[in-house]
PDB file of C-alpha atoms in Angstrom:
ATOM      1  CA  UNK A   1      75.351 178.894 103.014  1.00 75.00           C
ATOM      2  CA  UNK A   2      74.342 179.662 106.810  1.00 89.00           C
ATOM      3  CA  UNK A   3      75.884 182.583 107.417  1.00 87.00           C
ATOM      4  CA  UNK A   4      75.316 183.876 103.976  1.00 90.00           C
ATOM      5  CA  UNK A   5      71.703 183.767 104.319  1.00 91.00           C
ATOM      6  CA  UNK A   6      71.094 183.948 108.389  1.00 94.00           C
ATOM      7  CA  UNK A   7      73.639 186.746 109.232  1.00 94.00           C
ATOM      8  CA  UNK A   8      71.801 189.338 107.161  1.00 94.00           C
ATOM      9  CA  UNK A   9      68.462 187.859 108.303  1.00 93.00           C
ATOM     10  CA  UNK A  10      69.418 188.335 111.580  1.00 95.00           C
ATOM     11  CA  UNK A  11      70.470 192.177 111.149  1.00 95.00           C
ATOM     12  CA  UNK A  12      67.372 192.648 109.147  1.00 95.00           C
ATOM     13  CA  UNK A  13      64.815 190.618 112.200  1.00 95.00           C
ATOM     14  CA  UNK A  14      66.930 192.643 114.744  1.00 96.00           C
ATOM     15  CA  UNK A  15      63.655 194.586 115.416  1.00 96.00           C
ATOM     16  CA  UNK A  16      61.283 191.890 115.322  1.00 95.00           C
ATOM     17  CA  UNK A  17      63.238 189.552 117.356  1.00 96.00           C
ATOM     18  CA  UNK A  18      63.443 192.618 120.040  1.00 95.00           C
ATOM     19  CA  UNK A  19      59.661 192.945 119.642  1.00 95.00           C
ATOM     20  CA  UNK A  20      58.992 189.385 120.144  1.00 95.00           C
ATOM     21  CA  UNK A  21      61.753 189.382 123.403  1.00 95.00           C
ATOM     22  CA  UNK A  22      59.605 192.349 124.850  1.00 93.00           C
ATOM     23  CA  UNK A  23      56.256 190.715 124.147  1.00 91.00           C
ATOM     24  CA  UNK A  24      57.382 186.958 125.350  1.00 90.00           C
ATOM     25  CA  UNK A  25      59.044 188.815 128.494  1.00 90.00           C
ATOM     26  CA  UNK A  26      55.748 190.726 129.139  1.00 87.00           C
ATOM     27  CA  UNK A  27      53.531 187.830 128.719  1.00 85.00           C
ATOM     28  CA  UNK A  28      55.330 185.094 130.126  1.00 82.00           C
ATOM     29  CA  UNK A  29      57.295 186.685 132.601  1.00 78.00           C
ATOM     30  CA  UNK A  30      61.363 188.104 132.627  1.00 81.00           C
ATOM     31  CA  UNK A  31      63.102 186.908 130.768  1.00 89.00           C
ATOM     32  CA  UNK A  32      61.584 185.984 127.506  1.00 88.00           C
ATOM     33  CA  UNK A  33      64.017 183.601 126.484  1.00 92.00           C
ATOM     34  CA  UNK A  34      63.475 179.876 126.925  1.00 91.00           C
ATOM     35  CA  UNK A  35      66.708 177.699 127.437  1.00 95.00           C
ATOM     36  CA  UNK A  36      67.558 173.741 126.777  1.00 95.00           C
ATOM     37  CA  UNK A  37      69.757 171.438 126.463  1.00 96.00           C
ATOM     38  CA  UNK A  38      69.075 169.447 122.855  1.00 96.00           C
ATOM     39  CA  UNK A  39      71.747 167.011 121.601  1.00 96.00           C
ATOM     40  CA  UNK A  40      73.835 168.279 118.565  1.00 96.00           C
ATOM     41  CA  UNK A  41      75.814 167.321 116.039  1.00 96.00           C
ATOM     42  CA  UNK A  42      78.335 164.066 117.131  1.00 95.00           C
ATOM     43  CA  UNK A  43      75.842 163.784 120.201  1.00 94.00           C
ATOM     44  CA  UNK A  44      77.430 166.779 121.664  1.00 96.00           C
ATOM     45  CA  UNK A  45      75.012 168.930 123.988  1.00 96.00           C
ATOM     46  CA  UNK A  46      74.435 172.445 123.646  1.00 98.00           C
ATOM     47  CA  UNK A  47      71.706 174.812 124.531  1.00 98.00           C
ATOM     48  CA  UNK A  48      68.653 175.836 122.190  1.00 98.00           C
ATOM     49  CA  UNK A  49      67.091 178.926 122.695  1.00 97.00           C
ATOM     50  CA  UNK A  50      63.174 179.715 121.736  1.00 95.00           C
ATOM     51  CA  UNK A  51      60.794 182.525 123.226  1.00 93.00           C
ATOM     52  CA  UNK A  52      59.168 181.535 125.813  1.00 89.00           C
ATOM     53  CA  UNK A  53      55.706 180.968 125.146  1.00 86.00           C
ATOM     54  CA  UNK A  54      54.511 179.525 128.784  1.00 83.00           C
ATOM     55  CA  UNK A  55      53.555 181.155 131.890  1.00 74.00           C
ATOM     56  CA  UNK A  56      57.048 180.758 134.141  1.00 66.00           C
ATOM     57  CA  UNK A  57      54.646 180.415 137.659  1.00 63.00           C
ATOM     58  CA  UNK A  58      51.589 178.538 135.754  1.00 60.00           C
ATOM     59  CA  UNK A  59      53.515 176.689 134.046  1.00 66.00           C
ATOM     60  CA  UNK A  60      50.164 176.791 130.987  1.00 69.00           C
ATOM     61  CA  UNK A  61      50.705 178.000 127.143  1.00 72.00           C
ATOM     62  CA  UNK A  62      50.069 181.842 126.949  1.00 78.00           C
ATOM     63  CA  UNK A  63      47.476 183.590 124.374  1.00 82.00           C
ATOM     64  CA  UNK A  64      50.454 185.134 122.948  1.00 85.00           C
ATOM     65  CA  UNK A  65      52.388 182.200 123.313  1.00 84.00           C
ATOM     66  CA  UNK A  66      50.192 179.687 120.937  1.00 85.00           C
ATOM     67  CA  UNK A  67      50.549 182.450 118.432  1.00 87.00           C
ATOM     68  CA  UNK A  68      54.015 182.414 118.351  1.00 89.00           C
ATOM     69  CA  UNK A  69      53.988 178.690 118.210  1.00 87.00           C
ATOM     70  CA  UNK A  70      51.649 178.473 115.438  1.00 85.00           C
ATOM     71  CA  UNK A  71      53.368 180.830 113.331  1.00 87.00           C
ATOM     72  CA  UNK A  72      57.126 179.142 114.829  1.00 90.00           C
ATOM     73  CA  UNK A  73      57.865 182.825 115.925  1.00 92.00           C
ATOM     74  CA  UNK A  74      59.003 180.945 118.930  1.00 93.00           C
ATOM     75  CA  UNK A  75      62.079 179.650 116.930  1.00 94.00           C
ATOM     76  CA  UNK A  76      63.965 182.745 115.216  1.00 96.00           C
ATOM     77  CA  UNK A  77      66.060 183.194 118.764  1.00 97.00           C
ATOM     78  CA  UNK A  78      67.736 179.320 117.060  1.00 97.00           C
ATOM     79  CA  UNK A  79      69.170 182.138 114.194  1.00 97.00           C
ATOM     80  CA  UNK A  80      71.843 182.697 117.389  1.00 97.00           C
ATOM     81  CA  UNK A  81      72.337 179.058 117.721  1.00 98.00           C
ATOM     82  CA  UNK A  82      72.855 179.008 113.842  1.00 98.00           C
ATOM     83  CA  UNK A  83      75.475 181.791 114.290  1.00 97.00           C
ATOM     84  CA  UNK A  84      77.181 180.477 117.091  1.00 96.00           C
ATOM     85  CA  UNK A  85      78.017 176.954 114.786  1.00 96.00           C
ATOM     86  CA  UNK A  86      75.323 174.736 117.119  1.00 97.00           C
ATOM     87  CA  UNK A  87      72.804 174.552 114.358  1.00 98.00           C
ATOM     88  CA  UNK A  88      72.267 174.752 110.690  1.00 97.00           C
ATOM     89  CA  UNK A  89      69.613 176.490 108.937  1.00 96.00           C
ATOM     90  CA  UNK A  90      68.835 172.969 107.242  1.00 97.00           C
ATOM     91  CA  UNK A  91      69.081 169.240 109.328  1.00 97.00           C
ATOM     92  CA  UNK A  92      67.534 167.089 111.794  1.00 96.00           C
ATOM     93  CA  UNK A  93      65.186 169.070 114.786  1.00 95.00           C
ATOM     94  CA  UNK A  94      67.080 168.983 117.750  1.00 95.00           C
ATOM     95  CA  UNK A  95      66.111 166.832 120.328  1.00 92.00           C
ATOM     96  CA  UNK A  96      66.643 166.518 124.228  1.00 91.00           C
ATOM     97  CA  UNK A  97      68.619 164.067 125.440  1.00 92.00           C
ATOM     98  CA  UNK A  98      67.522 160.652 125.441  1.00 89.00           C
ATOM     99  CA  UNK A  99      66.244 160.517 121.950  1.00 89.00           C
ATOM    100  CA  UNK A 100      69.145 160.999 119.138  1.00 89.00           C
ATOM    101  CA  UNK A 101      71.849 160.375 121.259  1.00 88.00           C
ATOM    102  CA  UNK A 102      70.046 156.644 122.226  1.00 89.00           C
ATOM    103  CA  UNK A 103      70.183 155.605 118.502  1.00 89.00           C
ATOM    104  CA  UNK A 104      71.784 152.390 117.459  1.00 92.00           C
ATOM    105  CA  UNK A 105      73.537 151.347 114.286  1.00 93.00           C
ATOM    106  CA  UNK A 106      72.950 153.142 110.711  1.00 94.00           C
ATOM    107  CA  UNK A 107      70.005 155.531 112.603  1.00 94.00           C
ATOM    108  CA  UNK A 108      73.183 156.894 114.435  1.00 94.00           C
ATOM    109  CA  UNK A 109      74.319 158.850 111.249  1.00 95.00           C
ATOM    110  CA  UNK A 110      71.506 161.061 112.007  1.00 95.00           C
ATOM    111  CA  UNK A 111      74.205 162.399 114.591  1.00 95.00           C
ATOM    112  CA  UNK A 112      76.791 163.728 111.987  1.00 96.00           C
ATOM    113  CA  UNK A 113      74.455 166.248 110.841  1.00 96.00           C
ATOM    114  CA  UNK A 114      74.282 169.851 112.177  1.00 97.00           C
ATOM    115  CA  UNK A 115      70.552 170.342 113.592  1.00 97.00           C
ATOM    116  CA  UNK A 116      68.830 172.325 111.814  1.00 97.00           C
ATOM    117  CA  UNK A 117      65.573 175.214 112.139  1.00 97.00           C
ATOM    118  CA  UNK A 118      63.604 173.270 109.610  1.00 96.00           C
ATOM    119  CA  UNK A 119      63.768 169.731 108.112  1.00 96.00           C
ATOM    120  CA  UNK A 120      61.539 167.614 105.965  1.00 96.00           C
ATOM    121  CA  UNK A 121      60.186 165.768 109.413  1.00 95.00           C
ATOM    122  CA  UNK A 122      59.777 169.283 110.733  1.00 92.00           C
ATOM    123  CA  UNK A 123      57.577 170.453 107.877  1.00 94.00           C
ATOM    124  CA  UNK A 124      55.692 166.899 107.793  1.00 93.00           C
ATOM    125  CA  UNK A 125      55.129 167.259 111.600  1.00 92.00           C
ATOM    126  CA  UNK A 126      54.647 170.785 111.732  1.00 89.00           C
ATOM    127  CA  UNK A 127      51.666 170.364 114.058  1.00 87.00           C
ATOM    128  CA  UNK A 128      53.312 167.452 116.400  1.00 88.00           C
ATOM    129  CA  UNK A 129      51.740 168.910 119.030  1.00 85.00           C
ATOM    130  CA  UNK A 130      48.585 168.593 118.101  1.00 88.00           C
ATOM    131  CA  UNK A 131      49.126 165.229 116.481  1.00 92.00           C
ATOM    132  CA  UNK A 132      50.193 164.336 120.181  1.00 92.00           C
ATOM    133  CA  UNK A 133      47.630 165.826 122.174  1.00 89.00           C
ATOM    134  CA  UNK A 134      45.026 163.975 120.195  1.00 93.00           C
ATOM    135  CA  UNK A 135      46.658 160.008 121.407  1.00 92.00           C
ATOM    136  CA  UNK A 136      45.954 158.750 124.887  1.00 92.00           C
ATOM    137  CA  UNK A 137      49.272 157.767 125.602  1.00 94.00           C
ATOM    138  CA  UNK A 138      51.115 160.770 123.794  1.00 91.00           C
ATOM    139  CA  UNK A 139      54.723 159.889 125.314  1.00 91.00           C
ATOM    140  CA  UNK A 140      54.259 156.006 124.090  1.00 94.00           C
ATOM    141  CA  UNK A 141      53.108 157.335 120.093  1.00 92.00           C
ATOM    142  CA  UNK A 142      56.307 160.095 120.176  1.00 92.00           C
ATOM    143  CA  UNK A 143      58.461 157.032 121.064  1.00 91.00           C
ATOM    144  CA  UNK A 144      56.735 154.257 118.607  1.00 93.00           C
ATOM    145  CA  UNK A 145      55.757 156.078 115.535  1.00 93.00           C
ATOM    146  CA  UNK A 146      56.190 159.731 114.977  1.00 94.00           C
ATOM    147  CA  UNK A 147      59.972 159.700 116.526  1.00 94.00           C
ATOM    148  CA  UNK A 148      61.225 156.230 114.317  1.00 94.00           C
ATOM    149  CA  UNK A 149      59.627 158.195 111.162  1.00 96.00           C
ATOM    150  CA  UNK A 150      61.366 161.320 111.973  1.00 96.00           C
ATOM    151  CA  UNK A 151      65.099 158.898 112.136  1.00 96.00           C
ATOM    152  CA  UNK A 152      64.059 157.488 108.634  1.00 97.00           C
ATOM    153  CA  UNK A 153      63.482 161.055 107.603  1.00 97.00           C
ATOM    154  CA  UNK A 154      66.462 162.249 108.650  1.00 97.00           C
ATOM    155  CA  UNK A 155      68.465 159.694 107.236  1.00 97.00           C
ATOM    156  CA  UNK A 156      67.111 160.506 104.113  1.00 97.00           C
ATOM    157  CA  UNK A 157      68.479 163.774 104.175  1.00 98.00           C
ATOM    158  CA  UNK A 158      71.791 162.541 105.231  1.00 97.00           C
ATOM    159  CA  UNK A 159      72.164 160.796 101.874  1.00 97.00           C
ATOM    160  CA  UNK A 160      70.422 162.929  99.840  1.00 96.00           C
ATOM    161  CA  UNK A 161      72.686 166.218 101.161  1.00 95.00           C
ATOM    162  CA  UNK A 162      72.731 168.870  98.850  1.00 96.00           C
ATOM    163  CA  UNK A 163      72.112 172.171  98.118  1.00 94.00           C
ATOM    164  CA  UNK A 164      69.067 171.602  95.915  1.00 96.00           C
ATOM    165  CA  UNK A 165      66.942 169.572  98.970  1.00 96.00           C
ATOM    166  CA  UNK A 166      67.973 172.033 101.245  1.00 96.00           C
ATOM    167  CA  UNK A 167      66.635 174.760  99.106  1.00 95.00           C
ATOM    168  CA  UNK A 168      63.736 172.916  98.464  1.00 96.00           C
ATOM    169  CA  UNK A 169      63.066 172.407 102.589  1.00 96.00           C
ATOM    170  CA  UNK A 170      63.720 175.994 103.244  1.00 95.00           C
ATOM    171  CA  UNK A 171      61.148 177.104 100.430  1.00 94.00           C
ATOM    172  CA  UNK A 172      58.343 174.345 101.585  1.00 94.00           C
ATOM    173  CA  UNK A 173      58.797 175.770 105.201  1.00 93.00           C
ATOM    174  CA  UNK A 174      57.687 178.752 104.285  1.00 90.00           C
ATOM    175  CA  UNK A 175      55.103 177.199 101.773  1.00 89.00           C
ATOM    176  CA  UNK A 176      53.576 175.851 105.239  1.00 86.00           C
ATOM    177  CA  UNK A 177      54.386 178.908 107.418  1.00 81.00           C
ATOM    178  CA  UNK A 178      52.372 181.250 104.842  1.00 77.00           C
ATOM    179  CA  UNK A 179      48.871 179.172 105.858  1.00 69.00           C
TER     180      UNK A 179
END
């Protein structure tokens, strides 16, 4: 189903992604792409790429950038990661090391799913960041509540697989992208 869907997208966002590139380069400084290491599928690393949407000297969220963000513009450069075989359009948010790859027991069959560009704890926690700006102790709240909920999310999805849920995450990510 990826490459069905995201290979044409891609050809057809071609222009907008170059856009975006040129805008994210211009605002944030050369080059516009931001690179990480997330942990994939079987704990294996690979690298994520997103526009950038900070300042490379300032190191502070650009007027351009929170737009992006808000709108997940940020994320279409992850359509290459979905080409490439690191991602799916449909699974568990990457993380960066530390998280997935620490998970014990059952939680660890989070791991034998492709990551994907949206998931039901994506949609849910579409505005993490603001959820986590708004605790004192925003590492501590990641760690004890949003990122267990996210695990017990995800391993929903691992034994509910199927077409029919992953159509139904793709078309309530763009129910909450349209607002």
């Amino acid at each position: 189903m990826d490459y069905g869907i995201v290979l044409p997208a891609t050809i057809g966002l071609l222009p907008v992604l170059l856009i975006l590139f040129l805008v994210a380069s211009l605002d944030t400084g050369f080059p516009g792409i931001f690179k990480q290491e997330r942990i994939g599928r079987y704990g294996k690393i690979f690298i994520i790429y997103k526009f950038r949407t900070y300042h490379s000297v300032m190191h502070t969220k650009s007027a351009v950038g929170k737009w992006m963000r808000k709108y997940k513009l940020d994320e279409l450069p992850q359509l290459f990661n979905i080409l490439i075989g690191d991602m799916s359009l449909v699974g568990p948010r990457p993380d960066i090391p530390g998280y997935y790859d620490s998970l014990k027991g059952n939680d660890r069959l989070v791991l034998e799913l492709k990551p994907g560009l949206t998931s039901e704890a994506g949609v849910k926690f579409r505005d993490e960041e603001k959820i986590l700006s708004q605790q004192t102790n925003s590492l501590q709240y990641n760690d004890e509540v949003l990122f267990p909920e996210k695990v017990k999310m995800n391993i929903d999805y691992y034994h509910n697989l199927s077409f029919k849920n992953d159509l139904k995450i793709l078309l309530r990510t763009l129910s909450v992208l349209r607002r």
